[in-house]
Coordinates of C-alpha atoms and ligand atoms in Angstrom, one line a residue:
M1 CA 57.8 137.0 -93.3
P2 CA 57.5 135.4 -89.8
S3 CA 54.9 132.8 -89.4
T4 CA 51.9 133.4 -87.1
M5 CA 51.7 129.9 -85.7
M6 CA 52.2 129.0 -82.1
D7 CA 55.7 127.7 -81.4
L8 CA 55.0 124.9 -78.9
P9 CA 57.7 122.3 -78.4
L10 CA 57.2 119.0 -80.1
N11 CA 58.0 116.8 -77.1
V12 CA 57.1 113.5 -75.5
N13 CA 55.3 115.5 -72.8
A14 CA 52.6 116.5 -75.3
L15 CA 52.2 112.8 -76.3
L16 CA 51.9 111.8 -72.6
R17 CA 49.2 114.4 -72.0
H18 CA 47.3 113.4 -75.0
G19 CA 47.4 109.6 -74.4
R20 CA 46.5 109.8 -70.7
T21 CA 43.4 112.0 -71.4
V22 CA 42.0 111.4 -74.8
H23 CA 42.9 107.7 -74.8
H24 CA 42.7 107.1 -71.1
D25 CA 40.9 103.8 -71.8
G26 CA 43.6 102.5 -74.2
L27 CA 45.1 99.2 -72.8
V28 CA 48.5 97.8 -72.2
L29 CA 48.2 94.1 -71.8
T30 CA 51.1 92.2 -70.3
Y31 CA 51.5 88.4 -70.6
H32 CA 52.9 86.8 -67.5
G33 CA 52.6 83.1 -68.6
P34 CA 49.8 80.7 -69.5
G35 CA 46.3 82.2 -68.7
D36 CA 47.8 85.2 -66.9
I37 CA 47.3 88.4 -68.9
R38 CA 47.2 91.7 -66.9
E39 CA 45.6 94.8 -68.1
A40 CA 46.5 98.4 -67.3
T41 CA 44.7 101.4 -68.9
F42 CA 46.7 104.2 -70.4
A43 CA 45.5 106.4 -67.5
E44 CA 47.0 103.8 -65.1
V45 CA 50.2 103.6 -67.0
A46 CA 50.4 107.4 -67.0
N47 CA 49.9 107.5 -63.2
Q48 CA 52.7 104.9 -62.9
A49 CA 54.9 107.1 -65.0
D50 CA 54.2 110.0 -62.6
R51 CA 55.2 107.9 -59.7
L52 CA 58.4 106.7 -61.4
A53 CA 59.3 110.3 -62.3
G54 CA 58.8 111.2 -58.6
A55 CA 61.0 108.3 -57.5
L56 CA 63.8 109.1 -60.0
H57 CA 63.7 112.8 -59.0
R58 CA 64.1 111.8 -55.3
L59 CA 67.1 109.7 -56.3
G60 CA 68.6 112.9 -57.8
I61 CA 68.0 112.4 -61.5
Q62 CA 68.2 115.8 -63.2
S63 CA 67.5 117.1 -66.6
G64 CA 69.8 115.5 -69.2
D65 CA 70.8 112.6 -66.9
R66 CA 70.7 109.1 -68.5
V67 CA 68.5 106.4 -67.0
G68 CA 69.0 102.9 -68.4
T69 CA 66.3 100.2 -68.7
F70 CA 67.3 96.6 -68.8
M71 CA 63.9 95.1 -69.3
W72 CA 61.5 93.0 -71.4
N73 CA 58.4 94.5 -73.0
H74 CA 55.8 95.2 -70.4
D75 CA 53.7 98.0 -68.8
A76 CA 56.4 99.2 -66.4
H77 CA 58.8 99.6 -69.4
M78 CA 56.1 101.6 -71.1
A79 CA 55.8 103.8 -68.0
A80 CA 59.6 104.3 -68.1
Y81 CA 59.3 105.3 -71.8
L82 CA 57.0 108.1 -70.6
A83 CA 58.4 109.1 -67.2
I84 CA 62.1 109.4 -68.1
P85 CA 61.9 111.7 -71.2
C86 CA 59.1 113.8 -69.7
M87 CA 61.0 114.6 -66.6
G88 CA 63.8 115.9 -68.9
A89 CA 66.1 112.9 -68.4
V90 CA 67.2 110.5 -71.2
L91 CA 65.8 107.0 -71.5
H92 CA 68.6 104.6 -72.5
T93 CA 67.2 101.3 -73.5
L94 CA 69.8 98.6 -72.9
N95 CA 69.9 95.5 -75.2
I96 CA 69.8 92.6 -72.7
R97 CA 71.4 90.3 -75.3
L98 CA 74.6 92.3 -75.8
F99 CA 77.9 90.6 -74.9
P100 CA 79.0 91.6 -71.4
E101 CA 81.9 93.8 -72.7
Q102 CA 79.6 95.7 -75.0
L103 CA 77.0 96.1 -72.3
A104 CA 79.5 97.6 -69.9
Y105 CA 80.8 99.8 -72.8
V106 CA 77.4 101.3 -73.6
I107 CA 76.4 101.9 -70.0
N108 CA 79.7 103.7 -69.3
H109 CA 79.7 105.5 -72.6
A110 CA 76.2 106.8 -72.0
A111 CA 77.1 107.5 -68.4
D112 CA 73.8 106.0 -67.0
R113 CA 73.2 107.1 -63.4
V114 CA 70.4 104.8 -62.6
I115 CA 69.3 101.5 -64.2
L116 CA 65.9 99.9 -63.9
V117 CA 66.2 96.1 -64.2
D118 CA 63.8 93.2 -64.3
G119 CA 64.6 90.8 -61.5
S120 CA 64.4 87.9 -63.9
I121 CA 67.4 89.1 -65.8
A122 CA 69.3 90.7 -62.9
P123 CA 72.1 88.1 -63.2
L124 CA 72.9 89.3 -66.8
L125 CA 73.5 92.8 -65.4
A126 CA 75.4 91.4 -62.4
K127 CA 78.0 90.1 -64.8
V128 CA 79.2 93.6 -65.6
R129 CA 78.3 95.4 -62.3
D130 CA 81.9 95.8 -61.2
Q131 CA 82.9 97.4 -64.5
L132 CA 80.2 100.1 -64.3
T133 CA 81.8 103.5 -63.5
T134 CA 78.8 105.9 -63.5
V135 CA 75.8 103.9 -62.1
E136 CA 74.7 105.1 -58.7
H137 CA 71.5 103.1 -58.2
I138 CA 70.1 99.9 -59.5
V139 CA 66.3 99.6 -59.2
V140 CA 65.0 96.0 -59.4
R141 CA 61.5 95.2 -60.5
G142 CA 60.0 91.8 -59.6
A143 CA 61.6 88.7 -58.1
G144 CA 65.0 87.5 -59.1
D145 CA 68.6 86.7 -58.1
T146 CA 70.1 90.1 -57.4
S147 CA 73.3 88.8 -55.7
G148 CA 76.2 90.2 -57.6
L149 CA 74.4 93.6 -58.1
G150 CA 75.5 95.0 -54.7
H151 CA 73.1 97.3 -53.1
T152 CA 69.8 97.6 -55.0
L153 CA 66.5 99.4 -54.6
D154 CA 63.0 97.9 -55.0
Y155 CA 61.0 99.3 -57.8
D156 CA 57.6 98.8 -56.2
E157 CA 58.6 100.2 -52.9
L158 CA 60.0 103.3 -54.6
I159 CA 57.0 104.1 -56.7
N160 CA 54.4 103.2 -54.1
A161 CA 55.9 105.9 -51.9
E162 CA 55.2 108.5 -54.6
E163 CA 52.0 110.4 -55.6
T164 CA 50.5 110.7 -59.1
G165 CA 50.6 114.2 -60.8
F166 CA 54.3 114.8 -61.1
D167 CA 55.2 118.4 -62.0
Y168 CA 56.9 117.8 -65.3
P169 CA 59.1 120.4 -66.9
E170 CA 58.6 121.3 -70.6
P171 CA 61.7 119.9 -72.3
D172 CA 63.2 121.7 -75.3
E173 CA 62.2 119.8 -78.4
R174 CA 65.8 119.6 -79.5
S175 CA 67.0 118.0 -76.3
A176 CA 67.6 114.3 -76.1
A177 CA 64.5 112.2 -75.0
A178 CA 66.0 108.7 -75.5
M179 CA 69.0 106.9 -76.7
C180 CA 69.8 103.6 -78.2
Y181 CA 73.1 102.0 -79.3
T182 CA 73.5 100.2 -82.6
S183 CA 74.2 96.5 -82.1
G184 CA 77.8 97.0 -83.1
T185 CA 78.2 94.4 -85.8
T186 CA 81.5 96.0 -86.5
G187 CA 83.5 97.7 -83.7
N188 CA 82.0 99.3 -80.6
P189 CA 78.2 100.1 -80.6
K190 CA 77.5 103.7 -81.5
G191 CA 75.0 105.8 -79.6
V192 CA 72.0 107.5 -81.2
A193 CA 70.2 110.1 -79.2
Y194 CA 66.6 110.7 -80.3
S195 CA 65.3 114.2 -79.7
H196 CA 61.9 115.0 -78.3
R197 CA 61.1 116.5 -81.7
S198 CA 62.2 113.5 -83.7
T199 CA 60.3 111.2 -81.4
F200 CA 57.1 113.3 -81.7
L201 CA 57.3 113.5 -85.5
H202 CA 58.1 109.8 -85.8
S203 CA 55.2 108.9 -83.6
I204 CA 52.7 110.9 -85.7
A205 CA 54.2 109.3 -88.8
T206 CA 53.2 105.8 -87.5
H207 CA 49.5 106.7 -87.8
S208 CA 49.7 107.1 -91.6
A209 CA 48.0 104.5 -93.8
Q210 CA 51.3 104.3 -95.7
T211 CA 53.2 103.3 -92.6
L212 CA 52.0 101.4 -89.6
Q213 CA 48.3 102.4 -89.8
F214 CA 48.1 102.9 -86.0
S215 CA 44.7 104.1 -84.8
Q216 CA 42.4 103.8 -81.8
K217 CA 40.8 100.8 -83.6
E218 CA 44.0 98.8 -83.5
R219 CA 45.8 96.6 -81.0
V220 CA 49.5 95.9 -81.6
L221 CA 51.5 92.9 -80.3
L222 CA 55.0 94.2 -79.7
I223 CA 57.2 91.2 -80.4
V224 CA 60.2 93.4 -81.3
P225 CA 61.9 94.3 -78.0
Q226 CA 61.6 97.8 -76.5
F227 CA 65.4 97.8 -76.4
H228 CA 65.7 97.4 -80.2
A229 CA 65.4 100.9 -81.9
N230 CA 62.6 101.8 -79.4
A231 CA 60.6 98.8 -80.6
W232 CA 60.5 100.4 -84.0
G233 CA 58.9 103.5 -82.5
M234 CA 55.7 101.5 -81.9
P235 CA 55.2 102.3 -78.2
Y236 CA 55.1 106.1 -78.6
G237 CA 53.2 105.8 -81.9
A238 CA 50.5 103.6 -80.2
W239 CA 50.4 105.7 -77.1
S240 CA 49.7 108.9 -79.0
V241 CA 46.7 107.5 -80.9
G242 CA 45.2 105.0 -78.4
T243 CA 46.3 101.8 -80.0
D244 CA 46.3 99.0 -77.4
L245 CA 49.7 97.5 -76.7
V246 CA 50.2 93.8 -76.1
M247 CA 53.5 93.1 -74.3
P248 CA 54.8 89.5 -74.3
Q249 CA 57.8 89.9 -71.9
Q250 CA 60.2 87.0 -72.2
F251 CA 57.6 84.7 -73.8
L252 CA 58.9 85.0 -77.3
Q253 CA 58.9 81.4 -78.5
A254 CA 56.3 80.2 -81.1
G255 CA 54.0 78.4 -78.6
P256 CA 53.6 81.2 -76.1
L257 CA 53.3 83.8 -78.9
A258 CA 50.5 81.7 -80.5
E259 CA 48.7 81.7 -77.1
V260 CA 49.2 85.5 -76.6
I261 CA 47.7 86.1 -80.1
K262 CA 44.8 83.8 -79.5
E263 CA 44.0 85.3 -76.1
T264 CA 44.5 89.0 -76.8
R265 CA 43.5 89.1 -80.5
P266 CA 45.9 91.8 -81.8
T267 CA 45.2 93.3 -85.2
I268 CA 48.9 94.3 -85.9
S269 CA 52.2 92.9 -84.9
G270 CA 55.9 93.7 -85.6
A271 CA 58.8 91.2 -85.6
V272 CA 62.0 90.3 -87.3
P273 CA 61.9 87.4 -89.9
T274 CA 63.5 84.9 -87.5
V275 CA 60.7 85.1 -85.0
L276 CA 58.0 84.9 -87.7
N277 CA 59.8 81.9 -89.2
D278 CA 59.8 80.2 -85.9
I279 CA 56.0 80.6 -85.6
L280 CA 55.4 79.4 -89.1
H281 CA 57.4 76.2 -88.6
N282 CA 56.7 75.5 -84.9
A283 CA 53.1 76.7 -84.5
P284 CA 51.6 76.2 -87.9
D285 CA 48.2 75.6 -86.4
A286 CA 48.2 78.9 -84.5
D287 CA 45.1 81.0 -84.8
L288 CA 46.4 84.3 -86.3
S289 CA 43.0 85.3 -87.7
S290 CA 42.8 88.6 -85.6
L291 CA 45.9 90.0 -87.4
R292 CA 45.3 92.4 -90.2
Y293 CA 49.0 92.5 -91.0
I294 CA 52.5 92.0 -89.5
V295 CA 55.2 94.5 -90.2
C296 CA 58.5 92.7 -90.7
G297 CA 62.0 94.0 -91.1
G298 CA 65.4 94.3 -89.5
S299 CA 66.8 92.1 -92.3
A300 CA 65.5 91.1 -95.7
V301 CA 62.1 89.3 -95.5
P302 CA 62.3 86.1 -97.6
R303 CA 59.5 85.5 -100.2
A304 CA 58.9 82.0 -98.7
L305 CA 58.0 83.7 -95.4
I306 CA 55.6 86.1 -97.0
E307 CA 54.0 83.3 -99.0
G308 CA 53.9 81.0 -96.0
Y309 CA 52.0 83.5 -93.9
R310 CA 49.5 84.1 -96.8
S311 CA 48.9 80.5 -97.5
N312 CA 49.1 79.1 -94.0
F313 CA 47.6 81.8 -91.9
D314 CA 45.9 84.1 -94.4
V315 CA 47.9 87.0 -92.9
D316 CA 49.7 89.7 -94.9
I317 CA 53.3 90.6 -94.1
V318 CA 54.4 94.2 -94.9
Q319 CA 58.1 94.7 -95.2
A320 CA 59.8 97.7 -93.7
W321 CA 63.3 99.0 -93.6
G322 CA 65.1 101.1 -91.1
M323 CA 67.9 101.2 -88.6
T324 CA 68.6 102.4 -85.1
E325 CA 69.8 105.7 -86.7
T326 CA 66.5 106.2 -88.5
S327 CA 64.2 106.0 -85.4
P328 CA 63.6 103.5 -87.4
L329 CA 60.8 104.0 -89.9
A330 CA 62.3 104.9 -93.3
A331 CA 60.5 102.7 -95.8
V332 CA 57.3 100.6 -95.6
G333 CA 56.2 98.4 -98.5
W334 CA 52.4 98.7 -98.8
P335 CA 51.4 97.6 -102.3
P336 CA 50.4 100.6 -104.4
R337 CA 47.0 101.2 -105.8
G338 CA 46.0 99.0 -108.8
V339 CA 47.8 95.9 -107.5
A340 CA 45.4 93.1 -106.5
R341 CA 46.0 91.0 -103.4
E342 CA 46.6 87.9 -105.5
D343 CA 49.3 89.7 -107.4
D344 CA 51.0 91.6 -104.7
I345 CA 53.8 89.3 -103.4
D346 CA 56.2 90.8 -105.9
V347 CA 55.7 94.1 -104.2
R348 CA 55.9 92.7 -100.7
V349 CA 59.3 91.2 -101.3
K350 CA 60.7 94.7 -102.0
T351 CA 62.4 96.4 -99.1
G352 CA 59.8 99.2 -98.8
R353 CA 58.6 102.5 -100.1
I354 CA 60.1 105.7 -98.9
V355 CA 58.2 107.1 -95.9
A356 CA 57.0 110.8 -96.0
G357 CA 59.2 112.9 -93.8
T358 CA 62.4 111.2 -95.0
E359 CA 64.4 111.6 -98.2
V360 CA 66.4 108.8 -99.7
R361 CA 69.0 108.6 -102.5
I362 CA 71.6 106.1 -103.8
C363 CA 75.1 107.2 -104.6
N364 CA 78.0 105.5 -106.4
D365 CA 81.5 105.1 -105.1
A366 CA 82.4 108.6 -106.2
G367 CA 79.5 110.0 -104.1
S368 CA 77.3 111.0 -107.1
P369 CA 73.6 110.3 -106.9
L370 CA 72.3 107.6 -109.2
P371 CA 69.0 107.5 -111.1
W372 CA 65.8 105.9 -109.7
D373 CA 65.4 103.3 -112.4
G374 CA 65.2 100.1 -110.3
Q375 CA 68.6 99.0 -111.8
A376 CA 71.4 101.3 -110.7
Q377 CA 72.9 100.0 -107.5
G378 CA 74.6 102.3 -104.9
E379 CA 74.9 103.0 -101.2
I380 CA 71.6 104.2 -99.7
E381 CA 71.8 107.6 -98.1
I382 CA 69.0 109.2 -96.0
R383 CA 68.1 112.4 -94.3
G384 CA 65.1 113.8 -92.4
P385 CA 64.0 115.1 -89.0
W386 CA 64.1 111.6 -87.4
I387 CA 67.4 110.5 -88.9
T388 CA 70.5 110.9 -86.8
G389 CA 72.9 113.6 -87.8
S390 CA 75.8 112.4 -85.6
Y391 CA 76.7 109.8 -83.0
H392 CA 76.9 110.4 -79.2
L393 CA 80.5 111.3 -78.4
D394 CA 81.7 109.5 -81.4
P395 CA 83.0 111.5 -84.3
T396 CA 82.4 109.3 -87.3
E397 CA 82.5 111.7 -90.3
E398 CA 82.8 108.8 -92.7
K399 CA 79.1 107.9 -91.8
F400 CA 77.8 111.2 -93.3
H401 CA 77.9 112.7 -96.7
D402 CA 76.9 116.3 -97.4
G403 CA 74.3 116.1 -94.6
W404 CA 73.0 112.7 -95.5
L405 CA 73.5 109.5 -93.4
R406 CA 75.4 106.8 -95.2
T407 CA 73.5 103.7 -94.3
G408 CA 76.0 101.0 -95.4
D409 CA 73.2 99.4 -97.3
V410 CA 73.5 98.8 -101.0
G411 CA 70.5 98.8 -103.3
S412 CA 68.4 100.4 -106.0
I413 CA 65.3 102.7 -106.0
D414 CA 62.6 102.4 -108.6
T415 CA 60.5 105.2 -110.2
D416 CA 57.8 104.8 -107.5
G417 CA 60.2 105.2 -104.6
F418 CA 60.4 101.5 -103.7
I419 CA 63.8 100.6 -102.3
Q420 CA 65.4 97.2 -103.0
I421 CA 68.3 96.4 -100.8
S422 CA 70.7 93.9 -102.3
D423 CA 73.2 93.8 -99.4
R424 CA 74.9 95.5 -96.6
A425 CA 78.1 97.0 -98.1
K426 CA 80.2 94.7 -96.0
D427 CA 78.3 91.5 -97.0
V428 CA 78.4 92.1 -100.7
I429 CA 80.2 89.3 -102.6
K430 CA 82.6 90.5 -105.3
S431 CA 83.1 87.8 -107.8
G432 CA 85.4 88.7 -110.7
G433 CA 84.7 92.4 -110.0
E434 CA 80.9 91.9 -110.2
W435 CA 78.5 92.0 -107.2
I436 CA 76.5 89.0 -106.1
S437 CA 73.6 89.8 -103.7
S438 CA 73.9 87.5 -100.7
V439 CA 70.3 88.6 -99.8
D440 CA 68.9 87.4 -103.1
L441 CA 70.6 84.1 -102.9
E442 CA 69.4 83.5 -99.4
N443 CA 65.8 84.4 -100.3
V444 CA 65.8 81.9 -103.2
L445 CA 67.4 79.2 -101.1
M446 CA 64.9 79.7 -98.3
G447 CA 62.2 78.9 -100.8
H448 CA 63.5 75.4 -101.2
E449 CA 61.3 72.9 -99.3
A450 CA 64.2 71.2 -97.4
I451 CA 65.8 74.5 -96.3
K452 CA 64.9 76.3 -93.1
E453 CA 67.6 79.0 -93.1
A454 CA 70.3 80.0 -95.5
A455 CA 73.1 82.6 -95.0
V456 CA 75.5 83.3 -97.8
V457 CA 78.9 84.8 -97.2
A458 CA 81.9 85.8 -99.3
V459 CA 84.9 83.5 -99.1
P460 CA 88.3 84.0 -100.8
D461 CA 88.7 82.4 -104.2
D462 CA 91.9 82.2 -106.2
R463 CA 90.3 82.8 -109.5
W464 CA 87.4 85.2 -108.8
D465 CA 88.8 86.9 -105.6
E466 CA 85.5 86.0 -103.8
R467 CA 82.8 83.4 -104.2
P468 CA 79.7 82.7 -102.2
L469 CA 79.6 80.0 -99.5
A470 CA 76.1 78.9 -98.8
C471 CA 75.5 78.0 -95.2
V472 CA 72.3 76.0 -95.0
V473 CA 70.1 74.8 -92.1
L474 CA 67.8 72.0 -93.1
Q475 CA 64.1 71.7 -92.1
E476 CA 63.6 69.2 -89.3
G477 CA 63.6 65.7 -90.7
A478 CA 64.5 66.8 -94.2
D479 CA 67.0 64.8 -96.2
Q480 CA 70.2 66.6 -97.2
P481 CA 69.9 67.5 -100.9
S482 CA 73.0 66.9 -103.0
T483 CA 74.9 69.9 -104.2
E484 CA 73.9 69.0 -107.8
A485 CA 70.2 69.1 -106.8
L486 CA 70.7 72.5 -105.2
N487 CA 72.5 73.6 -108.3
D488 CA 69.6 72.5 -110.4
Y489 CA 67.2 74.3 -108.1
L490 CA 69.0 77.6 -108.4
T491 CA 69.4 77.3 -112.2
G492 CA 67.0 79.7 -113.7
R493 CA 66.2 81.3 -110.4
V494 CA 69.4 83.3 -110.1
A495 CA 72.2 84.2 -112.6
K496 CA 74.2 81.2 -113.4
W497 CA 77.5 82.7 -112.2
W498 CA 75.9 83.4 -108.8
I499 CA 75.4 79.7 -108.1
P500 CA 77.7 78.7 -105.2
E501 CA 80.2 76.0 -105.6
R502 CA 80.7 75.8 -101.9
W503 CA 78.1 74.5 -99.4
T504 CA 78.0 73.8 -95.8
F505 CA 75.2 72.3 -93.8
I506 CA 75.0 73.7 -90.3
E507 CA 72.7 73.2 -87.2
E508 CA 71.8 76.9 -86.9
V509 CA 72.8 80.2 -88.4
P510 CA 74.6 82.2 -85.7
K511 CA 72.5 85.3 -84.7
T512 CA 73.3 88.8 -83.4
S513 CA 71.9 90.2 -80.3
V514 CA 68.9 91.4 -82.3
G515 CA 68.3 88.1 -84.0
K516 CA 70.0 88.8 -87.4
F517 CA 72.2 86.4 -89.2
D518 CA 75.7 87.0 -87.9
K519 CA 77.8 86.7 -91.0
K520 CA 80.9 87.9 -89.3
V521 CA 80.9 84.7 -87.2
L522 CA 80.3 82.5 -90.3
R523 CA 83.2 84.2 -92.1
R524 CA 85.4 83.6 -89.0
Q525 CA 84.3 80.0 -88.7
H526 CA 85.1 79.4 -92.3
A527 CA 88.5 81.1 -92.0
D528 CA 89.3 79.0 -88.9
G529 CA 88.4 75.8 -90.8
E530 CA 85.4 75.1 -88.5
L531 CA 82.9 74.6 -91.3
V532 CA 82.7 71.3 -93.3
V533 CA 82.5 72.6 -96.8
V534 CA 81.1 70.4 -99.6
A535 CA 82.4 71.5 -103.0
R536 CA 80.5 71.1 -106.2
D537 CA 82.5 70.6 -109.4
S538 CA 82.2 73.9 -111.3
Ligands
LIG1 P1 72.6 97.1 -86.6 O1 72.8 98.2 -87.7 O2 73.3 97.3 -85.4 O3 72.5 95.7 -87.2 P2 69.8 97.8 -86.8 O4 68.7 97.1 -86.2 O5 69.8 99.3 -86.7 O6 71.1 97.3 -86.1 O7 69.9 97.3 -88.3 C1 69.7 98.1 -89.4 C2 70.1 97.3 -90.6 O8 69.2 96.2 -90.8 C3 69.9 98.1 -91.9 O9 70.9 99.0 -92.2 C4 69.8 97.0 -92.9 O10 71.1 96.5 -93.3 C5 69.1 95.9 -92.2 N1 67.7 95.9 -92.5 C6 66.6 96.4 -91.9 N2 65.5 96.2 -92.5 C7 65.8 95.5 -93.7 C8 65.0 95.0 -94.8 N3 63.7 95.1 -94.8 N4 65.7 94.4 -95.8 C9 67.0 94.3 -95.7 N5 67.8 94.7 -94.7 C10 67.2 95.3 -93.7

């Protein structure tokens, strides 16, 4: 029997119309440096989007064309988030921290025709300008050194010449609205094209009390960059329900962030563990009292960080899991009913609980699903309307299994649908045929008072095939503990056979373009003999 419901497209245009009218007084606050916070209402940002759509149209952008953004988080980037998909084009957020060869690769692979760039980072784009084969126009916003970019257009001049009230088309809900490349920890980055429909559904999902709890009462500080998996879907989620957005631009260090929080008093924030760790250690006196919670993910969130925020700032951290391919919300770890706040850290250290709208399972090496008993470990697979079903012009059949995306993450699921990731498949340490979770070891090590960061990687071992090498960064001013003392510390906290024999003390853990521990670099440094390894007698 056919349904009798209206078949209107689920597109970003519907979100734009809703945000600009119903939530016209929502605010986008952009931080420009000490004491300089500029406000734009949602109605003003929507008008700016209209003008931008007009300017891009005049430059020849048509339905389906890709428009890149090479920008920090700010109001103009939000306007681009709205204008580009709503005019039927595809927003391609470029990661400003990619290595030049990867940046050139993703721009050419996506065939971007126009790029909007912040003047302050124009030199980063200039490095690859002569390798770009499809870019016709570079539009520069704000002051900066644009030499090396060739002919450029001025953003303000372009949009000031346009009127508000652009005549938007009504894009098909299955057409691409935006795209984002994975950070390419192995091989070339892969392109994920989000549809209007997936963006619409994911945005509505952010309003749930089980996910980000966005509502018109909230104000979110967007620390996670708009070029990283669409800032975890927060800009569209916030826009569609009137949550104020606070945009810190390039001011992402502990001190400026503390000031932004004090001045704008956000109720929610989202960031990767490295940034939160930086605030905890370098701005311990910050006033975070406005924050109801901080959503943290992108890599495992150490217990010490969750406890540190609770005891030092009285702020709750909620862990989430997802990836570029999952839009990215897939699991969010709100403690279930019946768990009191004073007892909830054991829940918060879990990776997260499966979000409604997605389905998750774990499979063994033979591809058979495993039970949800909190014990069985397998590769996590996921499917749902905001999970990618293929990569842009990149046939990678091995990433899919019977219509499920293979995430490359290994973990367990418990009877309540809480996921616990133990590792990325490529980071697992196989010692004597048994798995050691590098993530668990890192978490425990980062609970040691002298340790600021710890990354554990597999290194070859004659007897056990692989053993863990613990790469440790000490807290400022801390004395280096002996390997015996570290052994004693780990005893009882992890299985005895997990305890590393090999240790190295380093200045900093190398990070990827999105701020994650870059274990590939550590493994290479170890193979090249660049790390001074202290061995404990085993
Ligand atoms: P990339 O895959 O290019 O590193 P993503 O930002 O898409 O970029 O990263 C997704 C990956 O990050 C996940 O597959 C997972 O390995 C890791 N990750 C994200 N959130 C968590 C979490 N809460 N705990 C452990 N790992 C996480």
